[in-house]
mmCIF file of C-alpha atoms and ligand atoms in Angstrom:
data_model
loop_
_atom_site.group_PDB
_atom_site.id
_atom_site.type_symbol
_atom_site.label_atom_id
_atom_site.label_comp_id
_atom_site.label_asym_id
_atom_site.label_seq_id
_atom_site.Cartn_x
_atom_site.Cartn_y
_atom_site.Cartn_z
ATOM 1 C CA MET A 14 -1.099 -22.527 49.262
ATOM 2 C CA ARG A 15 -2.335 -23.218 52.774
ATOM 3 C CA GLU A 16 -2.687 -26.776 54.030
ATOM 4 C CA PHE A 17 -4.529 -28.471 56.861
ATOM 5 C CA ILE A 18 -3.643 -31.883 58.244
ATOM 6 C CA TYR A 19 -6.511 -33.452 60.164
ATOM 7 C CA TYR A 20 -6.045 -36.579 62.276
ATOM 8 C CA SER A 21 -8.781 -38.913 63.499
ATOM 9 C CA SER A 22 -8.202 -42.096 65.466
ATOM 10 C CA THR A 23 -11.818 -43.180 64.966
ATOM 11 C CA ALA A 24 -12.730 -42.235 61.371
ATOM 12 C CA PRO A 25 -13.400 -45.255 59.105
ATOM 13 C CA THR A 26 -10.711 -46.654 56.833
ATOM 14 C CA SER A 27 -12.934 -48.465 54.320
ATOM 15 C CA GLY A 28 -15.850 -47.350 52.165
ATOM 16 C CA LYS A 29 -18.124 -49.979 53.678
ATOM 17 C CA ALA A 30 -17.480 -48.693 57.210
ATOM 18 C CA LEU A 31 -18.736 -45.194 56.295
ATOM 19 C CA ASP A 32 -22.515 -45.126 56.666
ATOM 20 C CA GLU A 33 -23.746 -41.983 54.866
ATOM 21 C CA LYS A 34 -27.045 -42.134 56.769
ATOM 22 C CA ASN A 35 -25.349 -42.354 60.156
ATOM 23 C CA LEU A 36 -22.345 -40.058 59.949
ATOM 24 C CA ASN A 37 -21.895 -39.376 63.650
ATOM 25 C CA LYS A 38 -21.863 -43.135 64.281
ATOM 26 C CA SER A 39 -19.326 -43.737 61.478
ATOM 27 C CA GLY A 40 -16.262 -43.061 63.637
ATOM 28 C CA ARG A 41 -17.281 -39.394 63.973
ATOM 29 C CA ILE A 42 -16.519 -38.758 60.330
ATOM 30 C CA ASP A 43 -19.001 -35.892 60.693
ATOM 31 C CA ILE A 44 -16.181 -33.921 62.370
ATOM 32 C CA ALA A 45 -13.854 -34.524 59.399
ATOM 33 C CA ILE A 46 -16.661 -33.409 57.068
ATOM 34 C CA HIS A 47 -17.312 -30.208 59.047
ATOM 35 C CA SER A 48 -13.572 -29.481 59.004
ATOM 36 C CA LEU A 49 -13.389 -30.035 55.233
ATOM 37 C CA ILE A 50 -16.352 -27.706 54.688
ATOM 38 C CA ALA A 51 -14.660 -25.073 56.879
ATOM 39 C CA ALA A 52 -11.402 -25.504 54.956
ATOM 40 C CA PHE A 53 -12.780 -25.280 51.400
ATOM 41 C CA PHE A 54 -16.183 -23.651 51.179
ATOM 42 C CA LEU A 55 -16.956 -19.952 51.103
ATOM 43 C CA SER A 56 -20.298 -18.468 50.094
ATOM 44 C CA HIS A 57 -20.640 -19.361 46.376
ATOM 45 C CA LYS A 58 -16.932 -20.163 46.115
ATOM 46 C CA ILE A 59 -14.413 -22.950 46.736
ATOM 47 C CA ARG A 60 -10.976 -21.998 48.015
ATOM 48 C CA THR A 61 -8.451 -22.963 45.356
ATOM 49 C CA ASP A 62 -5.427 -22.072 47.506
ATOM 50 C CA THR A 63 -6.140 -24.830 50.042
ATOM 51 C CA LYS A 64 -5.228 -28.495 50.399
ATOM 52 C CA VAL A 65 -6.499 -30.838 53.132
ATOM 53 C CA HIS A 66 -4.912 -34.083 54.283
ATOM 54 C CA LEU A 67 -7.055 -36.471 56.317
ATOM 55 C CA PHE A 68 -5.316 -39.178 58.320
ATOM 56 C CA PHE A 69 -7.772 -41.815 59.518
ATOM 57 C CA THR A 70 -6.795 -44.646 61.835
ATOM 58 C CA GLY A 71 -10.180 -46.124 62.724
ATOM 59 C CA PRO A 72 -11.283 -49.646 61.704
ATOM 60 C CA PRO A 73 -11.033 -51.765 59.614
ATOM 61 C CA SER A 74 -7.792 -51.099 57.673
ATOM 62 C CA SER A 75 -5.828 -48.266 59.255
ATOM 63 C CA PRO A 76 -3.996 -46.060 58.339
ATOM 64 C CA LYS A 77 -5.387 -44.104 55.403
ATOM 65 C CA HIS A 78 -4.238 -40.764 54.010
ATOM 66 C CA LEU A 79 -6.861 -38.936 51.952
ATOM 67 C CA GLU A 80 -5.566 -35.834 50.158
ATOM 68 C CA LEU A 81 -7.986 -33.264 48.719
ATOM 69 C CA LYS A 82 -7.207 -30.324 46.438
ATOM 70 C CA PRO A 83 -10.443 -29.782 44.487
ATOM 71 C CA VAL A 84 -10.126 -28.825 40.821
ATOM 72 C CA ILE A 85 -12.586 -26.132 39.729
ATOM 73 C CA GLU A 86 -11.588 -25.594 36.087
ATOM 74 C CA GLY A 87 -12.888 -27.666 33.172
ATOM 75 C CA LYS A 88 -15.771 -29.982 32.474
ATOM 76 C CA THR A 89 -17.573 -31.675 35.380
ATOM 77 C CA GLY A 90 -17.235 -35.448 35.133
ATOM 78 C CA GLU A 91 -14.032 -35.200 33.041
ATOM 79 C CA ASP A 92 -11.605 -32.595 34.393
ATOM 80 C CA LYS A 93 -13.246 -32.172 37.795
ATOM 81 C CA ILE A 94 -15.959 -33.642 39.985
ATOM 82 C CA TYR A 95 -19.033 -31.983 41.411
ATOM 83 C CA PHE A 96 -17.910 -31.184 44.967
ATOM 84 C CA SER A 97 -20.365 -29.429 47.265
ATOM 85 C CA LYS A 98 -21.168 -29.112 50.962
ATOM 86 C CA GLN A 99 -23.912 -31.714 50.404
ATOM 87 C CA ASN A 100 -21.812 -34.499 48.871
ATOM 88 C CA VAL A 101 -18.633 -34.474 50.984
ATOM 89 C CA ALA A 102 -19.580 -37.759 52.719
ATOM 90 C CA ARG A 103 -20.196 -39.490 49.365
ATOM 91 C CA VAL A 104 -16.861 -38.266 47.985
ATOM 92 C CA LEU A 105 -14.981 -39.563 51.047
ATOM 93 C CA LYS A 106 -16.804 -42.901 50.847
ATOM 94 C CA LYS A 107 -15.857 -43.293 47.167
ATOM 95 C CA MET A 108 -12.247 -42.364 47.931
ATOM 96 C CA LEU A 109 -12.095 -45.027 50.662
ATOM 97 C CA TYR A 110 -13.611 -47.619 48.305
ATOM 98 C CA LYS A 111 -11.008 -46.796 45.630
ATOM 99 C CA TYR A 112 -7.948 -47.371 47.832
ATOM 100 C CA LYS A 113 -5.408 -49.500 45.948
ATOM 101 C CA GLU A 114 -2.637 -51.282 47.804
ATOM 102 C CA GLY A 115 0.866 -49.981 47.175
ATOM 103 C CA ILE A 116 -0.043 -46.800 45.275
ATOM 104 C CA LYS A 117 -1.249 -43.263 45.827
ATOM 105 C CA ASN A 118 -4.469 -43.535 43.862
ATOM 106 C CA GLU A 119 -5.980 -40.436 42.253
ATOM 107 C CA VAL A 120 -9.666 -41.317 42.597
ATOM 108 C CA PHE A 121 -10.927 -38.056 41.043
ATOM 109 C CA PRO A 122 -8.914 -35.084 39.742
ATOM 110 C CA GLY A 123 -7.283 -33.650 42.880
ATOM 111 C CA PHE A 124 -8.469 -36.409 45.256
ATOM 112 C CA TRP A 125 -5.964 -39.098 46.277
ATOM 113 C CA ILE A 126 -5.857 -41.981 48.747
ATOM 114 C CA GLU A 127 -2.936 -44.050 49.995
ATOM 115 C CA GLN A 128 -1.821 -46.025 53.037
ATOM 116 C CA GLN A 129 0.328 -43.708 55.154
ATOM 117 C CA THR A 130 0.553 -42.500 58.743
ATOM 118 C CA ILE A 131 0.583 -38.851 59.762
ATOM 119 C CA LEU A 132 4.148 -39.201 61.106
ATOM 120 C CA GLN A 133 5.413 -40.741 57.835
ATOM 121 C CA TYR A 134 3.855 -37.858 55.906
ATOM 122 C CA VAL A 135 4.973 -35.015 58.164
ATOM 123 C CA LYS A 136 8.550 -36.343 58.384
ATOM 124 C CA GLY A 137 8.721 -36.108 54.585
ATOM 125 C CA ILE A 138 7.772 -32.412 54.500
ATOM 126 C CA SER A 139 10.730 -30.073 54.198
ATOM 127 C CA THR A 140 9.425 -26.846 55.710
ATOM 128 C CA ASP A 141 9.789 -24.919 58.921
ATOM 129 C CA ASN A 142 6.348 -23.445 58.283
ATOM 130 C CA LEU A 143 4.518 -26.172 60.152
ATOM 131 C CA TYR A 144 2.125 -25.440 63.013
ATOM 132 C CA ILE A 145 0.219 -27.652 65.384
ATOM 133 C CA LEU A 146 -3.112 -26.305 66.592
ATOM 134 C CA ASP A 147 -2.922 -26.519 70.355
ATOM 135 C CA PRO A 148 -4.849 -24.498 72.987
ATOM 136 C CA LYS A 149 -1.584 -24.210 74.963
ATOM 137 C CA GLY A 150 0.437 -22.879 72.021
ATOM 138 C CA GLU A 151 1.603 -19.376 71.138
ATOM 139 C CA ASP A 152 -1.155 -16.930 70.141
ATOM 140 C CA ILE A 153 -1.622 -17.109 66.327
ATOM 141 C CA ARG A 154 -1.939 -13.301 66.300
ATOM 142 C CA LYS A 155 1.652 -12.985 67.541
ATOM 143 C CA VAL A 156 3.160 -15.590 65.210
ATOM 144 C CA ASN A 157 4.969 -14.579 62.026
ATOM 145 C CA ILE A 158 3.326 -16.998 59.565
ATOM 146 C CA LYS A 159 5.210 -17.326 56.286
ATOM 147 C CA PRO A 160 3.590 -18.161 52.908
ATOM 148 C CA ASN A 161 2.506 -21.781 52.331
ATOM 149 C CA PRO A 162 1.828 -22.661 55.973
ATOM 150 C CA ILE A 163 0.654 -26.075 57.132
ATOM 151 C CA PHE A 164 -1.585 -26.569 60.182
ATOM 152 C CA ILE A 165 -2.159 -29.837 62.041
ATOM 153 C CA LEU A 166 -5.255 -30.527 64.133
ATOM 154 C CA GLY A 167 -7.049 -33.417 65.785
ATOM 155 C CA ASP A 168 -10.621 -34.683 66.015
ATOM 156 C CA HIS A 169 -12.860 -34.688 69.141
ATOM 157 C CA LEU A 170 -10.259 -36.822 70.938
ATOM 158 C CA GLY A 171 -7.344 -34.632 69.864
ATOM 159 C CA LEU A 172 -4.021 -36.079 68.743
ATOM 160 C CA PRO A 173 -2.748 -39.197 70.557
ATOM 161 C CA LYS A 174 0.092 -38.589 73.047
ATOM 162 C CA LYS A 175 2.764 -40.411 70.983
ATOM 163 C CA GLU A 176 1.956 -38.542 67.761
ATOM 164 C CA LEU A 177 1.604 -35.225 69.613
ATOM 165 C CA LYS A 178 5.036 -35.570 71.222
ATOM 166 C CA ARG A 179 6.744 -36.449 67.913
ATOM 167 C CA LEU A 180 4.906 -33.735 65.962
ATOM 168 C CA LYS A 181 5.757 -31.070 68.529
ATOM 169 C CA SER A 182 9.457 -31.757 67.915
ATOM 170 C CA PHE A 183 9.196 -30.229 64.446
ATOM 171 C CA CYS A 184 6.075 -28.009 64.607
ATOM 172 C CA THR A 185 5.310 -24.705 66.317
ATOM 173 C CA PRO A 186 2.286 -25.071 68.662
ATOM 174 C CA ILE A 187 -0.181 -22.197 68.140
ATOM 175 C CA THR A 188 -3.514 -21.327 69.708
ATOM 176 C CA VAL A 189 -6.433 -19.627 67.968
ATOM 177 C CA GLY A 190 -8.101 -18.383 71.153
ATOM 178 C CA PRO A 191 -8.848 -18.911 74.827
ATOM 179 C CA GLU A 192 -11.414 -21.734 74.498
ATOM 180 C CA THR A 193 -11.179 -25.325 73.276
ATOM 181 C CA TYR A 194 -12.967 -25.134 69.939
ATOM 182 C CA PHE A 195 -14.456 -27.754 67.624
ATOM 183 C CA ALA A 196 -11.911 -28.883 65.038
ATOM 184 C CA SER A 197 -13.940 -27.178 62.281
ATOM 185 C CA GLN A 198 -14.062 -23.922 64.275
ATOM 186 C CA THR A 199 -10.263 -23.854 64.545
ATOM 187 C CA VAL A 200 -10.067 -24.221 60.748
ATOM 188 C CA VAL A 201 -12.436 -21.262 60.322
ATOM 189 C CA LEU A 202 -10.334 -19.150 62.698
ATOM 190 C CA VAL A 203 -7.068 -20.043 60.926
ATOM 191 C CA ASN A 204 -8.570 -19.355 57.486
ATOM 192 C CA ASN A 205 -9.871 -16.016 58.712
ATOM 193 C CA GLU A 206 -6.467 -15.033 60.136
ATOM 194 C CA LEU A 207 -4.690 -15.980 56.892
ATOM 195 C CA ASP A 208 -7.319 -14.162 54.789
ATOM 196 C CA ARG A 209 -6.831 -10.993 56.827
ATOM 197 C CA ARG A 210 -3.045 -11.231 56.440
ATOM 198 C CA GLU A 211 -3.378 -12.192 52.756
ATOM 199 C CA ILE A 212 -1.305 -15.368 53.195
ATOM 200 C CA PRO A 213 -0.609 -16.607 50.573
ATOM 201 C CA PRO A 214 -1.108 -13.446 48.508
ATOM 202 C CA HIS A 215 -4.387 -13.809 46.568
HETATM 203 C C1 LIG B 2 -12.390 -30.475 69.959
HETATM 204 S S1 LIG B 2 -10.685 -30.212 69.942
HETATM 205 C C2 LIG B 2 -10.081 -31.662 70.745
HETATM 206 C C3 LIG B 2 -10.332 -31.705 72.198
HETATM 207 C C4 LIG B 2 -9.638 -32.879 72.860
HETATM 208 N N1 LIG B 2 -10.341 -33.188 74.085
HETATM 209 C C5 LIG B 2 -8.177 -32.575 73.171
HETATM 210 O O1 LIG B 2 -7.823 -32.529 74.339
HETATM 211 O O2 LIG B 2 -7.359 -32.399 72.262
HETATM 212 C C6 LIG B 2 -10.221 -30.575 68.282
HETATM 213 C C7 LIG B 2 -8.924 -29.970 67.825
HETATM 214 O O3 LIG B 2 -9.081 -28.571 67.663
HETATM 215 C C8 LIG B 2 -7.860 -27.916 67.912
HETATM 216 N N2 LIG B 2 -8.141 -26.847 68.892
HETATM 217 C C9 LIG B 2 -9.205 -26.745 69.707
HETATM 218 N N3 LIG B 2 -9.148 -25.603 70.411
HETATM 219 C C10 LIG B 2 -8.023 -24.957 70.016
HETATM 220 C C11 LIG B 2 -7.411 -23.717 70.366
HETATM 221 N N4 LIG B 2 -7.905 -22.905 71.293
HETATM 222 N N5 LIG B 2 -6.253 -23.366 69.733
HETATM 223 C C12 LIG B 2 -5.715 -24.188 68.794
HETATM 224 N N6 LIG B 2 -6.257 -25.360 68.427
HETATM 225 C C13 LIG B 2 -7.390 -25.742 69.031
HETATM 226 C C14 LIG B 2 -6.853 -28.944 68.396
HETATM 227 O O4 LIG B 2 -5.983 -29.273 67.327
HETATM 228 C C15 LIG B 2 -7.724 -30.133 68.741
HETATM 229 O O5 LIG B 2 -7.061 -31.354 68.497
#
């Protein structure tokens, strides 16, 4: 399994605040959507070895942790949902609407929402295979990445200073190249590097 943790300080934290017709005005949730598409979708195929965590801290009820590990087996509408590049915004909106106080709610098979901060979540992970995507980090091509890696990245504003400092104390900063890329482009570059190295083995 490979995992991505995406943080956005502006993305909406309620279903009502996500306007499907105005995505780039809805706390730049368009960037989260592009990153999700880069994480999961291949031509005619969904990656089944990938999980994405979205941490949103925009208005009105921050923080929210949305966890996505799409199910592809079984009957659509019962065992799995129809999940495509076209309906990502609608799926996120429904997840936000279905938040239930005090629990981690499985809204659809493989799609959960709960109230949690990125630091609470990352502190609970017991792995040394944790990387923060940072233009000033070590070159990904020189890093020995073990199976089941986890990569953390930020939105257009990056990660806030406080979170970045804390996260860097237990993550290895790595860079995917000499430019500052869009969040979704960094996901593509990481996926490509892992595919080439066959991590995890397919
Ligand atoms: C558009 S960038 C954010 C730019 C923002 N102004 C900043 O200073 O963080 C979005 C995210 O992509 C990742 N990123 C961008 N370029 C990268 C690079 N060369 N290597 C690794 N990660 C990168 C970082 O995690 C960043 O938070």
